Coordinates of C-alpha atoms (C1' of nucleotides) in Angstrom, one line a residue:
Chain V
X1 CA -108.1 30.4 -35.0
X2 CA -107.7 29.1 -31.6
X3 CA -108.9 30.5 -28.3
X4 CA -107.4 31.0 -24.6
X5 CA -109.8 28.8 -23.3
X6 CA -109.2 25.9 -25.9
X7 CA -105.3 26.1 -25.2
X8 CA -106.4 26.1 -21.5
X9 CA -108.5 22.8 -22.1
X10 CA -105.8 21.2 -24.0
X11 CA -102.7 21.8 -21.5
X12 CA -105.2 20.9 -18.8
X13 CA -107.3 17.7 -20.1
X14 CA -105.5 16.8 -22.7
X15 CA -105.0 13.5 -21.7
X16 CA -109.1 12.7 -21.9
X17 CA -109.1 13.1 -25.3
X18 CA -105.3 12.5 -26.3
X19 CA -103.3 9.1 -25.1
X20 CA -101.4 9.9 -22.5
X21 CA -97.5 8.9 -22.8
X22 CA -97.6 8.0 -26.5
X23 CA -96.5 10.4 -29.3
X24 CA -96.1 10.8 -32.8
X25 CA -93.9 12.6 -35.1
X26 CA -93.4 12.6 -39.0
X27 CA -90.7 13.2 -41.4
X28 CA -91.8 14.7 -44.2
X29 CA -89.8 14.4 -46.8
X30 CA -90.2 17.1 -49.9
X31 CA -89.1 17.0 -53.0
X32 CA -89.2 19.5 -56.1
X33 CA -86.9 20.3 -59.1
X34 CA -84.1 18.3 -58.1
X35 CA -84.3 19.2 -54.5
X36 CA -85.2 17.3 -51.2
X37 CA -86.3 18.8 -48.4
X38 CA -87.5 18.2 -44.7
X39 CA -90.2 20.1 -43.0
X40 CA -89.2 21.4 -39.6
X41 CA -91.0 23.3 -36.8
X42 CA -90.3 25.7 -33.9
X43 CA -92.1 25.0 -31.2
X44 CA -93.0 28.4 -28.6
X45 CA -92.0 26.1 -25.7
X46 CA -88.6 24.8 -27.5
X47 CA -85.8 26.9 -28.6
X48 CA -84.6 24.7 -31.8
X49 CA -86.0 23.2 -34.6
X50 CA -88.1 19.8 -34.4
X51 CA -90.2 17.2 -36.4
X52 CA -93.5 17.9 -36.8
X53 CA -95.4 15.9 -34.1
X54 CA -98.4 15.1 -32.1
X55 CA -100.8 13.3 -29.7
X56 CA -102.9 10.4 -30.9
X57 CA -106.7 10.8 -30.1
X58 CA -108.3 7.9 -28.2
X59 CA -110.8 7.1 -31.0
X60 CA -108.0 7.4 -33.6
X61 CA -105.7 4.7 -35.5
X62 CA -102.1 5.0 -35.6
X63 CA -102.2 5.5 -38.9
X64 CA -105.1 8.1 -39.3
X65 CA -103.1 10.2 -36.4
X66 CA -100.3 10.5 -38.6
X67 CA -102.3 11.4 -41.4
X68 CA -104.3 14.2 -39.8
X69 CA -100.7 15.5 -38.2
X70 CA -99.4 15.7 -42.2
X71 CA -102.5 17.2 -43.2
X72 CA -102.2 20.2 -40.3
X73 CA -98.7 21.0 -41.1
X74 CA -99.2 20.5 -45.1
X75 CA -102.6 21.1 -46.3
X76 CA -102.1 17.9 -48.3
X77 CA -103.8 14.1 -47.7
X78 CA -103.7 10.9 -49.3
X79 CA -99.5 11.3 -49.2
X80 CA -97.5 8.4 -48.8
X81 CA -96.9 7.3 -45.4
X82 CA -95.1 4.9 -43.5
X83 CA -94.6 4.0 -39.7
X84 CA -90.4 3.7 -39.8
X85 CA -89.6 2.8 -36.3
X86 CA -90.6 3.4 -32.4
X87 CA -88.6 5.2 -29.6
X88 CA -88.5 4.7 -26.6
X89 CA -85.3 6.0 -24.9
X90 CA -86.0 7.3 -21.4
X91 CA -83.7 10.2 -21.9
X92 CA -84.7 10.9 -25.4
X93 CA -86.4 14.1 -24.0
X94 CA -85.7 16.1 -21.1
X95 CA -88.4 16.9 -19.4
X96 CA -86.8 18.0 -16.2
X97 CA -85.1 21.0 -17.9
X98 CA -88.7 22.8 -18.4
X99 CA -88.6 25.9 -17.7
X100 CA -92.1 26.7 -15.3
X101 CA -92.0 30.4 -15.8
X102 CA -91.3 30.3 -19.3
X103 CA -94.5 28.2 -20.5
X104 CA -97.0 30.4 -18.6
X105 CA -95.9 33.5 -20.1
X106 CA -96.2 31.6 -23.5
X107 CA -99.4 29.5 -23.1
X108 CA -100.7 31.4 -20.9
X109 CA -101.5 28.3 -19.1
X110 CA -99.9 27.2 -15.5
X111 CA -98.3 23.5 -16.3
X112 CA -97.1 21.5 -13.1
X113 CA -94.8 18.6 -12.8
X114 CA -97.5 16.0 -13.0
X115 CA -98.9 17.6 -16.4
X116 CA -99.8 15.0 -19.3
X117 CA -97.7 17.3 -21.7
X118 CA -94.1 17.1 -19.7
X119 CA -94.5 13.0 -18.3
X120 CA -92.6 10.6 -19.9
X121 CA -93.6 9.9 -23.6
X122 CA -92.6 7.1 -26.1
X123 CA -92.9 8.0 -30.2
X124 CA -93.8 6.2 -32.8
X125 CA -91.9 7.4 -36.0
X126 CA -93.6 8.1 -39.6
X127 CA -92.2 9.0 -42.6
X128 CA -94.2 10.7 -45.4
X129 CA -93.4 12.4 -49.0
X130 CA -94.8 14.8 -51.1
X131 CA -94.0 17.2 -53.6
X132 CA -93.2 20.7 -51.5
X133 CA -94.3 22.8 -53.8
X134 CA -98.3 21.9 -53.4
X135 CA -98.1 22.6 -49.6
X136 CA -99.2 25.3 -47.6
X137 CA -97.5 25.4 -44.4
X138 CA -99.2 26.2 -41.3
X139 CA -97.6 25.6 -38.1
X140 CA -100.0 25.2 -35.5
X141 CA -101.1 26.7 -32.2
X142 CA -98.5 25.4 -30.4
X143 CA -95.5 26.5 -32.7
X144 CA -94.1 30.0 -34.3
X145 CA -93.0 28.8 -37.4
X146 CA -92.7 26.0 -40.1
X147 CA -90.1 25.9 -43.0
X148 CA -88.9 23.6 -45.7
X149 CA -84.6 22.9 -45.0
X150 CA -82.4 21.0 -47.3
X151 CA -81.6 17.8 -46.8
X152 CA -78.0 18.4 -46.8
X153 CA -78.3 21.4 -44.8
X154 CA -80.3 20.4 -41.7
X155 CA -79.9 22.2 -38.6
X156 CA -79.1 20.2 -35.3
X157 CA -82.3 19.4 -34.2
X158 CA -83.8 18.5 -30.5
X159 CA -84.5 15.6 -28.6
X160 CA -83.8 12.4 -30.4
X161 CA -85.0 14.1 -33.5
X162 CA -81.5 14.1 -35.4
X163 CA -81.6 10.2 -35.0
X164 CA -85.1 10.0 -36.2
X165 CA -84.4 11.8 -39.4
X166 CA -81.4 9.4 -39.6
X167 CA -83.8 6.6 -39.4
X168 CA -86.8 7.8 -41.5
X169 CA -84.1 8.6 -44.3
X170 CA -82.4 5.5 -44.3
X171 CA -85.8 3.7 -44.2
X172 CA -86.8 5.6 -46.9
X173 CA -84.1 4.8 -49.4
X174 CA -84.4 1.1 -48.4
X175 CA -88.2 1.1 -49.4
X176 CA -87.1 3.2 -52.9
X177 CA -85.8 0.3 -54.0
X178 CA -88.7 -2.3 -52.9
X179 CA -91.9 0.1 -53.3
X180 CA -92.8 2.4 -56.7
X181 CA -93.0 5.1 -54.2
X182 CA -93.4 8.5 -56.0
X183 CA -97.0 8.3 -57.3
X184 CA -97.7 11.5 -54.1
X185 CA -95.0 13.3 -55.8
X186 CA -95.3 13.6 -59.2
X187 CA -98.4 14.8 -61.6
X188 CA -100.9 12.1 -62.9
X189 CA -98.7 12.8 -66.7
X190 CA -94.6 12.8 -66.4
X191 CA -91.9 12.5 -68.5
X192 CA -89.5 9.6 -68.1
X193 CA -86.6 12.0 -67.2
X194 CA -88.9 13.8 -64.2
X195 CA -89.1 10.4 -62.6
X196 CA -85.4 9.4 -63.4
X197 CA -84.2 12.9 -61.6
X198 CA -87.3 12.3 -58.6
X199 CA -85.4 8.7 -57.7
X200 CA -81.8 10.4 -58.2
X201 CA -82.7 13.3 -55.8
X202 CA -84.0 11.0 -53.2
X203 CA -81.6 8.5 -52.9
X204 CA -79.3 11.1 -53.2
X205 CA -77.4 9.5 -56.0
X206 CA -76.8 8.6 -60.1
X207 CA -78.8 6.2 -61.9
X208 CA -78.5 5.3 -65.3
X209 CA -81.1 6.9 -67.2
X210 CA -81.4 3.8 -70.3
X211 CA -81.6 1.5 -67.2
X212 CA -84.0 2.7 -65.3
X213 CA -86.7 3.3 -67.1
X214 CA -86.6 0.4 -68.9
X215 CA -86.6 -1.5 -65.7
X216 CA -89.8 0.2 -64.6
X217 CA -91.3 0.0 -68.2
X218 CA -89.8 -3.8 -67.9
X219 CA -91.9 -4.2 -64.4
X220 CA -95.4 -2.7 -66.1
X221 CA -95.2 -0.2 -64.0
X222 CA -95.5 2.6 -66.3
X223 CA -97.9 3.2 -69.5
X224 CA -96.9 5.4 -72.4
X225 CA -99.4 8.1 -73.2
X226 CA -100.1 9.2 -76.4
X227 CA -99.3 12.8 -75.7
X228 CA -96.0 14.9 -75.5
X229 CA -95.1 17.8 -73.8
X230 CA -93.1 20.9 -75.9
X231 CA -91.3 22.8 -73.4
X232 CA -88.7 25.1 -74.2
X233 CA -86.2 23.7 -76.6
X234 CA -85.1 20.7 -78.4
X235 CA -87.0 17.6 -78.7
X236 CA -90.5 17.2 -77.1
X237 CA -90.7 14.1 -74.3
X238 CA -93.3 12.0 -74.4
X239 CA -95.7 12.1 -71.1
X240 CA -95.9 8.6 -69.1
X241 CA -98.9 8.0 -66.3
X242 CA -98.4 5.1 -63.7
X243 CA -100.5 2.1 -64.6
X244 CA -102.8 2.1 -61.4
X245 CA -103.3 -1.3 -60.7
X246 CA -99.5 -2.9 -61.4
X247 CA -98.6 0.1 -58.7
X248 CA -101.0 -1.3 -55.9
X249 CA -100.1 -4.5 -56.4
X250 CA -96.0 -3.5 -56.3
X251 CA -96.5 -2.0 -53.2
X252 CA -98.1 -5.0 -51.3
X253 CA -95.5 -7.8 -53.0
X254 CA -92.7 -5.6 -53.7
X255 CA -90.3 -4.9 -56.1
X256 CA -86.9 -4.9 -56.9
X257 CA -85.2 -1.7 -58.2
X258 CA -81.4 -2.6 -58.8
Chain E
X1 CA -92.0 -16.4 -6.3
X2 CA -94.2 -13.3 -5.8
X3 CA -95.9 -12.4 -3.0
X4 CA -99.5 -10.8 -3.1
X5 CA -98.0 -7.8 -2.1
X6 CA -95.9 -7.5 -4.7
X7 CA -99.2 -8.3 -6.7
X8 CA -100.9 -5.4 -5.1
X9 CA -98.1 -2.7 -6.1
X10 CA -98.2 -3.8 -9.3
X11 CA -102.0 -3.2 -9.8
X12 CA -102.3 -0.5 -7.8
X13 CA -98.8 1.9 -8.4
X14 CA -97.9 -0.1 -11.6
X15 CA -98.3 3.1 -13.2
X16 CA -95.1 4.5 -11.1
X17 CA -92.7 2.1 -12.0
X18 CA -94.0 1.4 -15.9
X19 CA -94.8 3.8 -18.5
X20 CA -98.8 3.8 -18.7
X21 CA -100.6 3.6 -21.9
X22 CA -97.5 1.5 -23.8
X23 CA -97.1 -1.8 -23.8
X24 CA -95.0 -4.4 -26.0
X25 CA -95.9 -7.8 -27.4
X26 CA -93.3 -10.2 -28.7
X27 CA -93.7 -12.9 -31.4
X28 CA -90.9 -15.2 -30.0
X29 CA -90.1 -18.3 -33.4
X30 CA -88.7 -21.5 -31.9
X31 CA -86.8 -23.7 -34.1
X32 CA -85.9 -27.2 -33.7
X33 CA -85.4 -29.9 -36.1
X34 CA -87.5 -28.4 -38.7
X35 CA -90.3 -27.6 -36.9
X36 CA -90.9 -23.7 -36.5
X37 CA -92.9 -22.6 -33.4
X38 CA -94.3 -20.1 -31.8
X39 CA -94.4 -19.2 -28.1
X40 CA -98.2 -17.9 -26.3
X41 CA -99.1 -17.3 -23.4
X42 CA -102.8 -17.7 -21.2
X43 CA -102.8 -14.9 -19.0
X44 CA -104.7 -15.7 -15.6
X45 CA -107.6 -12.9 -16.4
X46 CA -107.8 -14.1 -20.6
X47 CA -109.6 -16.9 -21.6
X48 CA -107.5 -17.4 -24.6
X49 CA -103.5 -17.4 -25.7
X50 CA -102.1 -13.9 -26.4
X51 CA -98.2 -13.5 -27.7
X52 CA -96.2 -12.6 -24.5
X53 CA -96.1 -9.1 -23.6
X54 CA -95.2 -6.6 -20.8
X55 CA -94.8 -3.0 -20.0
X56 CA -91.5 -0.7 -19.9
X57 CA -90.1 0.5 -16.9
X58 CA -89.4 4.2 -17.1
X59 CA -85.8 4.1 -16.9
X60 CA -85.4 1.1 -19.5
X61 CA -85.1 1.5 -23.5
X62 CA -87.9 0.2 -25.7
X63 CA -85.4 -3.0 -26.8
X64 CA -84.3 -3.5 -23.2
X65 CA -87.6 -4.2 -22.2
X66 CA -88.4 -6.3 -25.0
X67 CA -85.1 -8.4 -23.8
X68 CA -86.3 -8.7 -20.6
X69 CA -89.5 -9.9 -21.4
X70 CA -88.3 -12.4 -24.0
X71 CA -85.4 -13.6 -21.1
X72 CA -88.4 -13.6 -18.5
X73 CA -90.3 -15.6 -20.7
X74 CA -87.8 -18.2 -22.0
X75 CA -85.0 -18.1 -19.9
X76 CA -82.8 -17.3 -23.0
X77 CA -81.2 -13.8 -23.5
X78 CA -78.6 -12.5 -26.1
X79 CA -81.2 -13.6 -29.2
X80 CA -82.0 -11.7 -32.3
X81 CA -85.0 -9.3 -31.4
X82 CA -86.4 -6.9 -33.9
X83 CA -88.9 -4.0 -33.8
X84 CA -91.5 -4.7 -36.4
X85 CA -94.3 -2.6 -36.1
X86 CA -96.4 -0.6 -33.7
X87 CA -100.1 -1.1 -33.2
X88 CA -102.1 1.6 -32.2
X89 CA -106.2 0.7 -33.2
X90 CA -108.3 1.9 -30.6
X91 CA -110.1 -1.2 -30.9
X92 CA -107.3 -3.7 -30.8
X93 CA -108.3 -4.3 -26.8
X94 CA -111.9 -4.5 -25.4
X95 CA -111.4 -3.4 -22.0
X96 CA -115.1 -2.5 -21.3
X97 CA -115.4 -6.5 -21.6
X98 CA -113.4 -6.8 -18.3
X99 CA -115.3 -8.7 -15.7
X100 CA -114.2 -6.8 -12.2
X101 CA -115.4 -9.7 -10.2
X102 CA -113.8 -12.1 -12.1
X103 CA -110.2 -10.0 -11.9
X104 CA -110.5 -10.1 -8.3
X105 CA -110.8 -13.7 -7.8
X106 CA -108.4 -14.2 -10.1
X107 CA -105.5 -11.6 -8.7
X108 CA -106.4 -10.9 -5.6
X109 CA -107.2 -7.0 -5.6
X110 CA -109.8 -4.9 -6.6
X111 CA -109.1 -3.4 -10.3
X112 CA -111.4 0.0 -10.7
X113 CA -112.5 1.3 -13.9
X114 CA -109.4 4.0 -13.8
X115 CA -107.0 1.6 -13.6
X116 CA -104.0 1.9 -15.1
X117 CA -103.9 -1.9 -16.5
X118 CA -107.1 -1.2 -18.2
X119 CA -107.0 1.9 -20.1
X120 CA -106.2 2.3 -23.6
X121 CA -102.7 1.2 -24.4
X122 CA -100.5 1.2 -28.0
X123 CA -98.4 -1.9 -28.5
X124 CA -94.9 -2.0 -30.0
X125 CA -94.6 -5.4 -31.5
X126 CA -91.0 -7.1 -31.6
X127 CA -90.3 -10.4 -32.8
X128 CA -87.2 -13.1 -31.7
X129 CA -85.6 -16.1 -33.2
X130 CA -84.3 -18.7 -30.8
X131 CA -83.6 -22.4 -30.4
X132 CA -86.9 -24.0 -28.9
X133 CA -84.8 -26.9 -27.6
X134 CA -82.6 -24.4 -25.3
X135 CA -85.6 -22.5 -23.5
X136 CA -87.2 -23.4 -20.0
X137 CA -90.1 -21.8 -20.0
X138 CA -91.8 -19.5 -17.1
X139 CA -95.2 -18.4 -17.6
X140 CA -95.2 -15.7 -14.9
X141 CA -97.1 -14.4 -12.3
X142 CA -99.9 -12.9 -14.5
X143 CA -100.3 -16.6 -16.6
X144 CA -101.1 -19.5 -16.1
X145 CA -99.7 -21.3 -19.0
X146 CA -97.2 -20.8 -21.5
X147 CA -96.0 -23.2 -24.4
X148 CA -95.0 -23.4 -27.7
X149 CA -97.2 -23.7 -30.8
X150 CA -96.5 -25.2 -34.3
X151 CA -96.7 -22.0 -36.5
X152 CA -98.7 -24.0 -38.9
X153 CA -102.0 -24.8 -36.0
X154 CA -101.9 -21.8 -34.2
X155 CA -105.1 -21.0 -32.3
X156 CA -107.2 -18.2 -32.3
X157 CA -105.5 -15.7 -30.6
X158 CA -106.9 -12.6 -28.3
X159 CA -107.2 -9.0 -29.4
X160 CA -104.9 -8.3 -32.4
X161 CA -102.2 -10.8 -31.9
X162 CA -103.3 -12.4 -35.1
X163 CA -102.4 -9.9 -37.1
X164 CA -99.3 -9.5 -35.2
X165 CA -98.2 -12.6 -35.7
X166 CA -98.8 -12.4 -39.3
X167 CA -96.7 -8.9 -39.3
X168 CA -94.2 -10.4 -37.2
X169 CA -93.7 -13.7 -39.8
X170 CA -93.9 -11.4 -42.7
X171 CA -91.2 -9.2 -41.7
X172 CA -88.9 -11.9 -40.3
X173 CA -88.9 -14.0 -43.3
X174 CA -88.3 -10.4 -45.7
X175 CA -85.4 -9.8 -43.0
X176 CA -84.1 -13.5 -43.9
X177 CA -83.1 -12.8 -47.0
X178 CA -81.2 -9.4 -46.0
X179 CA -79.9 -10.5 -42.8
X180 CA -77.8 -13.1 -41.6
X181 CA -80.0 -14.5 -39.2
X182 CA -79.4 -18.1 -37.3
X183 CA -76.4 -16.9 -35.4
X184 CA -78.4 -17.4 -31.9
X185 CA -80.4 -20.9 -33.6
X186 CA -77.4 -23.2 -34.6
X187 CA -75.0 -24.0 -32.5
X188 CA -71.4 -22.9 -32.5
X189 CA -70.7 -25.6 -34.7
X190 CA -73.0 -26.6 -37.6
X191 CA -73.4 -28.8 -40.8
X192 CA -74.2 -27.0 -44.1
X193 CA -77.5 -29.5 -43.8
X194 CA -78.2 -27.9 -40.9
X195 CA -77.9 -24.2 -41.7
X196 CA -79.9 -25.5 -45.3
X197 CA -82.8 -27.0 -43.0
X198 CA -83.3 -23.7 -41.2
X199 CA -83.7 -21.6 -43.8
X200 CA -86.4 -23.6 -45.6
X201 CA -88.3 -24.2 -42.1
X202 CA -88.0 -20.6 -41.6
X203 CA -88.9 -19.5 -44.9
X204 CA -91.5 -22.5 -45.4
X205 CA -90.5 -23.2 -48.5
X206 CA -88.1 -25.4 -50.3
X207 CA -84.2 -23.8 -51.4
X208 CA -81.9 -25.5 -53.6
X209 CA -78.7 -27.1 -51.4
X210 CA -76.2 -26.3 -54.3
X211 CA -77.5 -23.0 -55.1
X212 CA -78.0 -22.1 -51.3
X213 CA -74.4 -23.1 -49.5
X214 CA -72.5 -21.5 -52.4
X215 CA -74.2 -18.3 -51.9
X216 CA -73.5 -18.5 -48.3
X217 CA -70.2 -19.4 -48.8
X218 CA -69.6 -16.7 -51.6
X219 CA -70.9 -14.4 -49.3
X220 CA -67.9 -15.4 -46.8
X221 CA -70.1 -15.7 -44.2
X222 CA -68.8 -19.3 -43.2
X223 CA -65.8 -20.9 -42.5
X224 CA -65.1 -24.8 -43.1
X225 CA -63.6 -26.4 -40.2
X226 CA -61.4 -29.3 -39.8
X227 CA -63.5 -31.1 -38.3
X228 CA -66.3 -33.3 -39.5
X229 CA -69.2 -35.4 -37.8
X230 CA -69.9 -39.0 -37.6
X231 CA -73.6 -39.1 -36.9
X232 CA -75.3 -42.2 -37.4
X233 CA -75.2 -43.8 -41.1
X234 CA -73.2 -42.5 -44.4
X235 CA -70.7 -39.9 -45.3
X236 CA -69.9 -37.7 -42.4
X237 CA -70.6 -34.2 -43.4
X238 CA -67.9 -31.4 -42.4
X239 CA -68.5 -28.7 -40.0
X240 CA -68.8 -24.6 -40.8
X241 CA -69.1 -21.9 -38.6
X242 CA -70.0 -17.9 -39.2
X243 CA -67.2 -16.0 -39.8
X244 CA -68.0 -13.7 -36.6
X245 CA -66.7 -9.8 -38.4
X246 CA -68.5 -10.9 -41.8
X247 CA -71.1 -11.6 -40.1
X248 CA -71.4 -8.6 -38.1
X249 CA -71.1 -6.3 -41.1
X250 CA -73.9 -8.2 -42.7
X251 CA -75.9 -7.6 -39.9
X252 CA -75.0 -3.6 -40.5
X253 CA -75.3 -3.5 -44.3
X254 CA -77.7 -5.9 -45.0
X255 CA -77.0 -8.9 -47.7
X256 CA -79.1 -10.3 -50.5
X257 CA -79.8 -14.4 -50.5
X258 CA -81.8 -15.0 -54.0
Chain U
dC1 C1' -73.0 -53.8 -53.5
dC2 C1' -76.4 -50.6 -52.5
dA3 C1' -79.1 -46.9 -50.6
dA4 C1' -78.8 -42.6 -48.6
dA5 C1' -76.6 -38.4 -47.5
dA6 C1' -72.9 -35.0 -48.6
dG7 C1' -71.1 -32.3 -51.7
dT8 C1' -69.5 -30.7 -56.6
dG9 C1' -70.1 -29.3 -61.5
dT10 C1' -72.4 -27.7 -65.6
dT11 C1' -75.2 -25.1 -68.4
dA12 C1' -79.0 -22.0 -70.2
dA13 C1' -81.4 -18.2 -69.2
dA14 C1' -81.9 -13.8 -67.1
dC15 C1' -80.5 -9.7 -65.5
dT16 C1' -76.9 -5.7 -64.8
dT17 C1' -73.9 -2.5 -66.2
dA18 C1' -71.7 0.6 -68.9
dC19 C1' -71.6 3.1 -72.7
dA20 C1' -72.3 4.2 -77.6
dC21 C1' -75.3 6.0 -80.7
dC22 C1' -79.3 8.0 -83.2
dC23 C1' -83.3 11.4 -83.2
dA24 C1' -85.8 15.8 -83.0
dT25 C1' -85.9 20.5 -82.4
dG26 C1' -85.2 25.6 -81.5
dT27 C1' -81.9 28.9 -82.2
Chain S
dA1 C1' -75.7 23.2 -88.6
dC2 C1' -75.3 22.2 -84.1
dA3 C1' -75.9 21.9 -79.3
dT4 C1' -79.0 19.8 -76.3
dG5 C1' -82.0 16.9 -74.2
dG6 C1' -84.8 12.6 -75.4
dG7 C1' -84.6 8.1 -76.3
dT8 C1' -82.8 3.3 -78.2
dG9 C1' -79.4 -0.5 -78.7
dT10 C1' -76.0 -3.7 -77.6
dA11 C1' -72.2 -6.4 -75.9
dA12 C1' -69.7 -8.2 -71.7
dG13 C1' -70.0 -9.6 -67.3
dT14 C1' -72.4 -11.4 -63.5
dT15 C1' -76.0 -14.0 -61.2
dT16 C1' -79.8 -17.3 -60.9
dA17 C1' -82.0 -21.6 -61.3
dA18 C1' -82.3 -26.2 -62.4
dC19 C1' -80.6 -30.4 -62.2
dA20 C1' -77.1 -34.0 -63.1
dC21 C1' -73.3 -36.1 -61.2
dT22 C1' -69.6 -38.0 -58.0
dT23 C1' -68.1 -39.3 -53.4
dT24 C1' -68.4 -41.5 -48.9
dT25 C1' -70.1 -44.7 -45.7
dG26 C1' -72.8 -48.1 -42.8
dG27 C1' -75.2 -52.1 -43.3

DNA sequence: CCAAAAGTGTTAAACTTACACCCATGT
DNA sequence: ACATGGGTGTAAGTTTAACACTTTTGG
């Protein structure tokens, strides 16, 4: 829980322990059973949906501010995580339309015009997956809610937030195809046709199943384990694990995936 | 020329005009006649070289400024200038090493510990391609010095411009291969030779002419002219230029050379 | 005629692509 | 036995990579 005078100190002095001007905010991309999903939040000050976001601490890397921001919303660490692009747009918010009246009755704080929270603020853009079904969403003392949308069925979202996801998405898809990304979102033991319908799902598209997973087996990325799985009916797959040390080493040179 | 006034604002109201906290450094590659080079900078308060850099005016885009400051810098606008990465360390810039007394010898005007010039900023790093042969350069009124540097005996540079320079190479040689590039480093006009040349000095590494112009060529992304060029000794080679639509689309979509 | 630069041709190997086919299993 | 999902095989087409070869031209 948070208290009065903590929401007080933030809105007021933010800005000794926050960097002023500079943002974040994260598209988290979730995926289970066939499904992708992007977390979204309603912020008490904003009527509309949003990216997650948030301030940078002055004794805080880029990085590790994007990491903690997941971890609030999420519960979950150690997720993949990616800095996509910066923006920088002077109109991309608009802070002029702020409504006084409204954010005292909500914070319970007085903001004025020269407040850290409402100057001019640049973003820097991260994009970050995990499976959405290991999550517990929490949204945060300065929103009302958090929820899971389908990719397909996104809501108009505010501020430059609709280009963002554009972005982070596209981004993402690109780095599919040069990064074994996936390891966050699947259990340590698979089967080949969990991974084949994880890179389907996110690039939002077929693949041929003979194809691709001899291309991964081809690239060492994956080890056969010497244990099946028996669910339901028919035939019992066997259960795959991602060779640790080929996967590191893909993700600093690169791959190619097709 | 600037006038110590103008000096004066700047220190003193900077804050007004620029966005605080957010800065931008640029990794500007010169090429000419196989040589690839980078452009740095010796600011009047550094005892080192830094990459170029400036701030962004409140009513500019993020990649407007960064064409500004490569222009202000070079002379040359219109050039190929990608985002690469944003850097955000809190330890990337020792400000508490700042000698006051010094500063004010230097600029003219007492800098206090609040100053807006020397509190924690986050850099978005951009690099540029241009023709070294085509740039007069103009160090500024906050450097004494600016030249360019073969990228193979760089000095040590100040804060975390190493590493940016490493991102910055990294990212433009991946880009090589997926975009067009060279449009604003050849002129109109060009031998396959030439176009050849480029790419291995950019790349640093040696490409097969045969293998290399027919890709290019398959691509469609050059024309043969009727026109050749009698320089000096031997067989006088013909002349291409891009196909300007092909080459915008690759730009968009992205290509893949080898 | 020769050396150097420009440009073309050829081939083996590698990789993609598309699809056919066999296997194991619960009902 | 058969439908279903798991898994393997293969042949055609395309692309890469390496390098040999021909052409042109000034000295």
């Amino acid at each position: 829980m948070i208290t009065q005078a903590e929401i007080d100190e933030f809105v007021l002095n933010g800005a000794r322990i926050y960097i002023p001007h500079v943002s974040l905010d994260c598209a988290i991309f979730g995926y289970h059973e066939q499904q992708l999903k992007l977390l979204l939040i309603k912020h008490k000050a904003v009527d509309g949906w949003c990216l997650p976001g948030g301030y940078i601490k002055r004794t805080e890397k880029l990085a590790d501010a994007a990491a903690r921001n997941v971890k609030e919303r999420t519960g979950v660490d150690g997720l993949f995580l990616q800095q996509f692009k910066t923006f920088g747009d002077p109109n991309r918010v608009k802070f002029e339309e702020i409504d006084e009246q409204l954010w005292y009755r909500i914070m319970g704080v007085k903001i004025t015009k020269d407040n850290w929270l409402i100057d001019q603020t640049i973003s820097v853009g991260f994009y970050a997956i995990t499976d959405f079904s290991r999550t517990v969403l929490e949204p945060g003392f300065l929103a009302v809610e958090c929820a899971w949308f389908d990719i397909d069925a996104l809501p108009k979202l505010e501020f430059d937030h609709d280009e963002m996801v554009r972005e982070a998405l596209h981004t993402m898809r690109i780095q599919l195809y040069h990064y074994p990304i996936g390891y966050n979102m699947l259990p340590g033991k698979f089967t080949l046709s969990e991974i084949h319908a994880l890179y389907q799902t996110m690039l939002g598209k077929k693949l041929d199943v003979s194809n691709f997973t001899k291309k991964l087996i081809a690239l060492g990325l994956l080890k056969k384990l010497d244990e099946k799985r028996s669910i339901g009916a028919h035939r019992s797959p066997h259960l795959y694990s991602f060779v640790k040390e080929r996967y590191e080493e893909a993700l600093n040179e690169g791959i190619v995936l097709s």
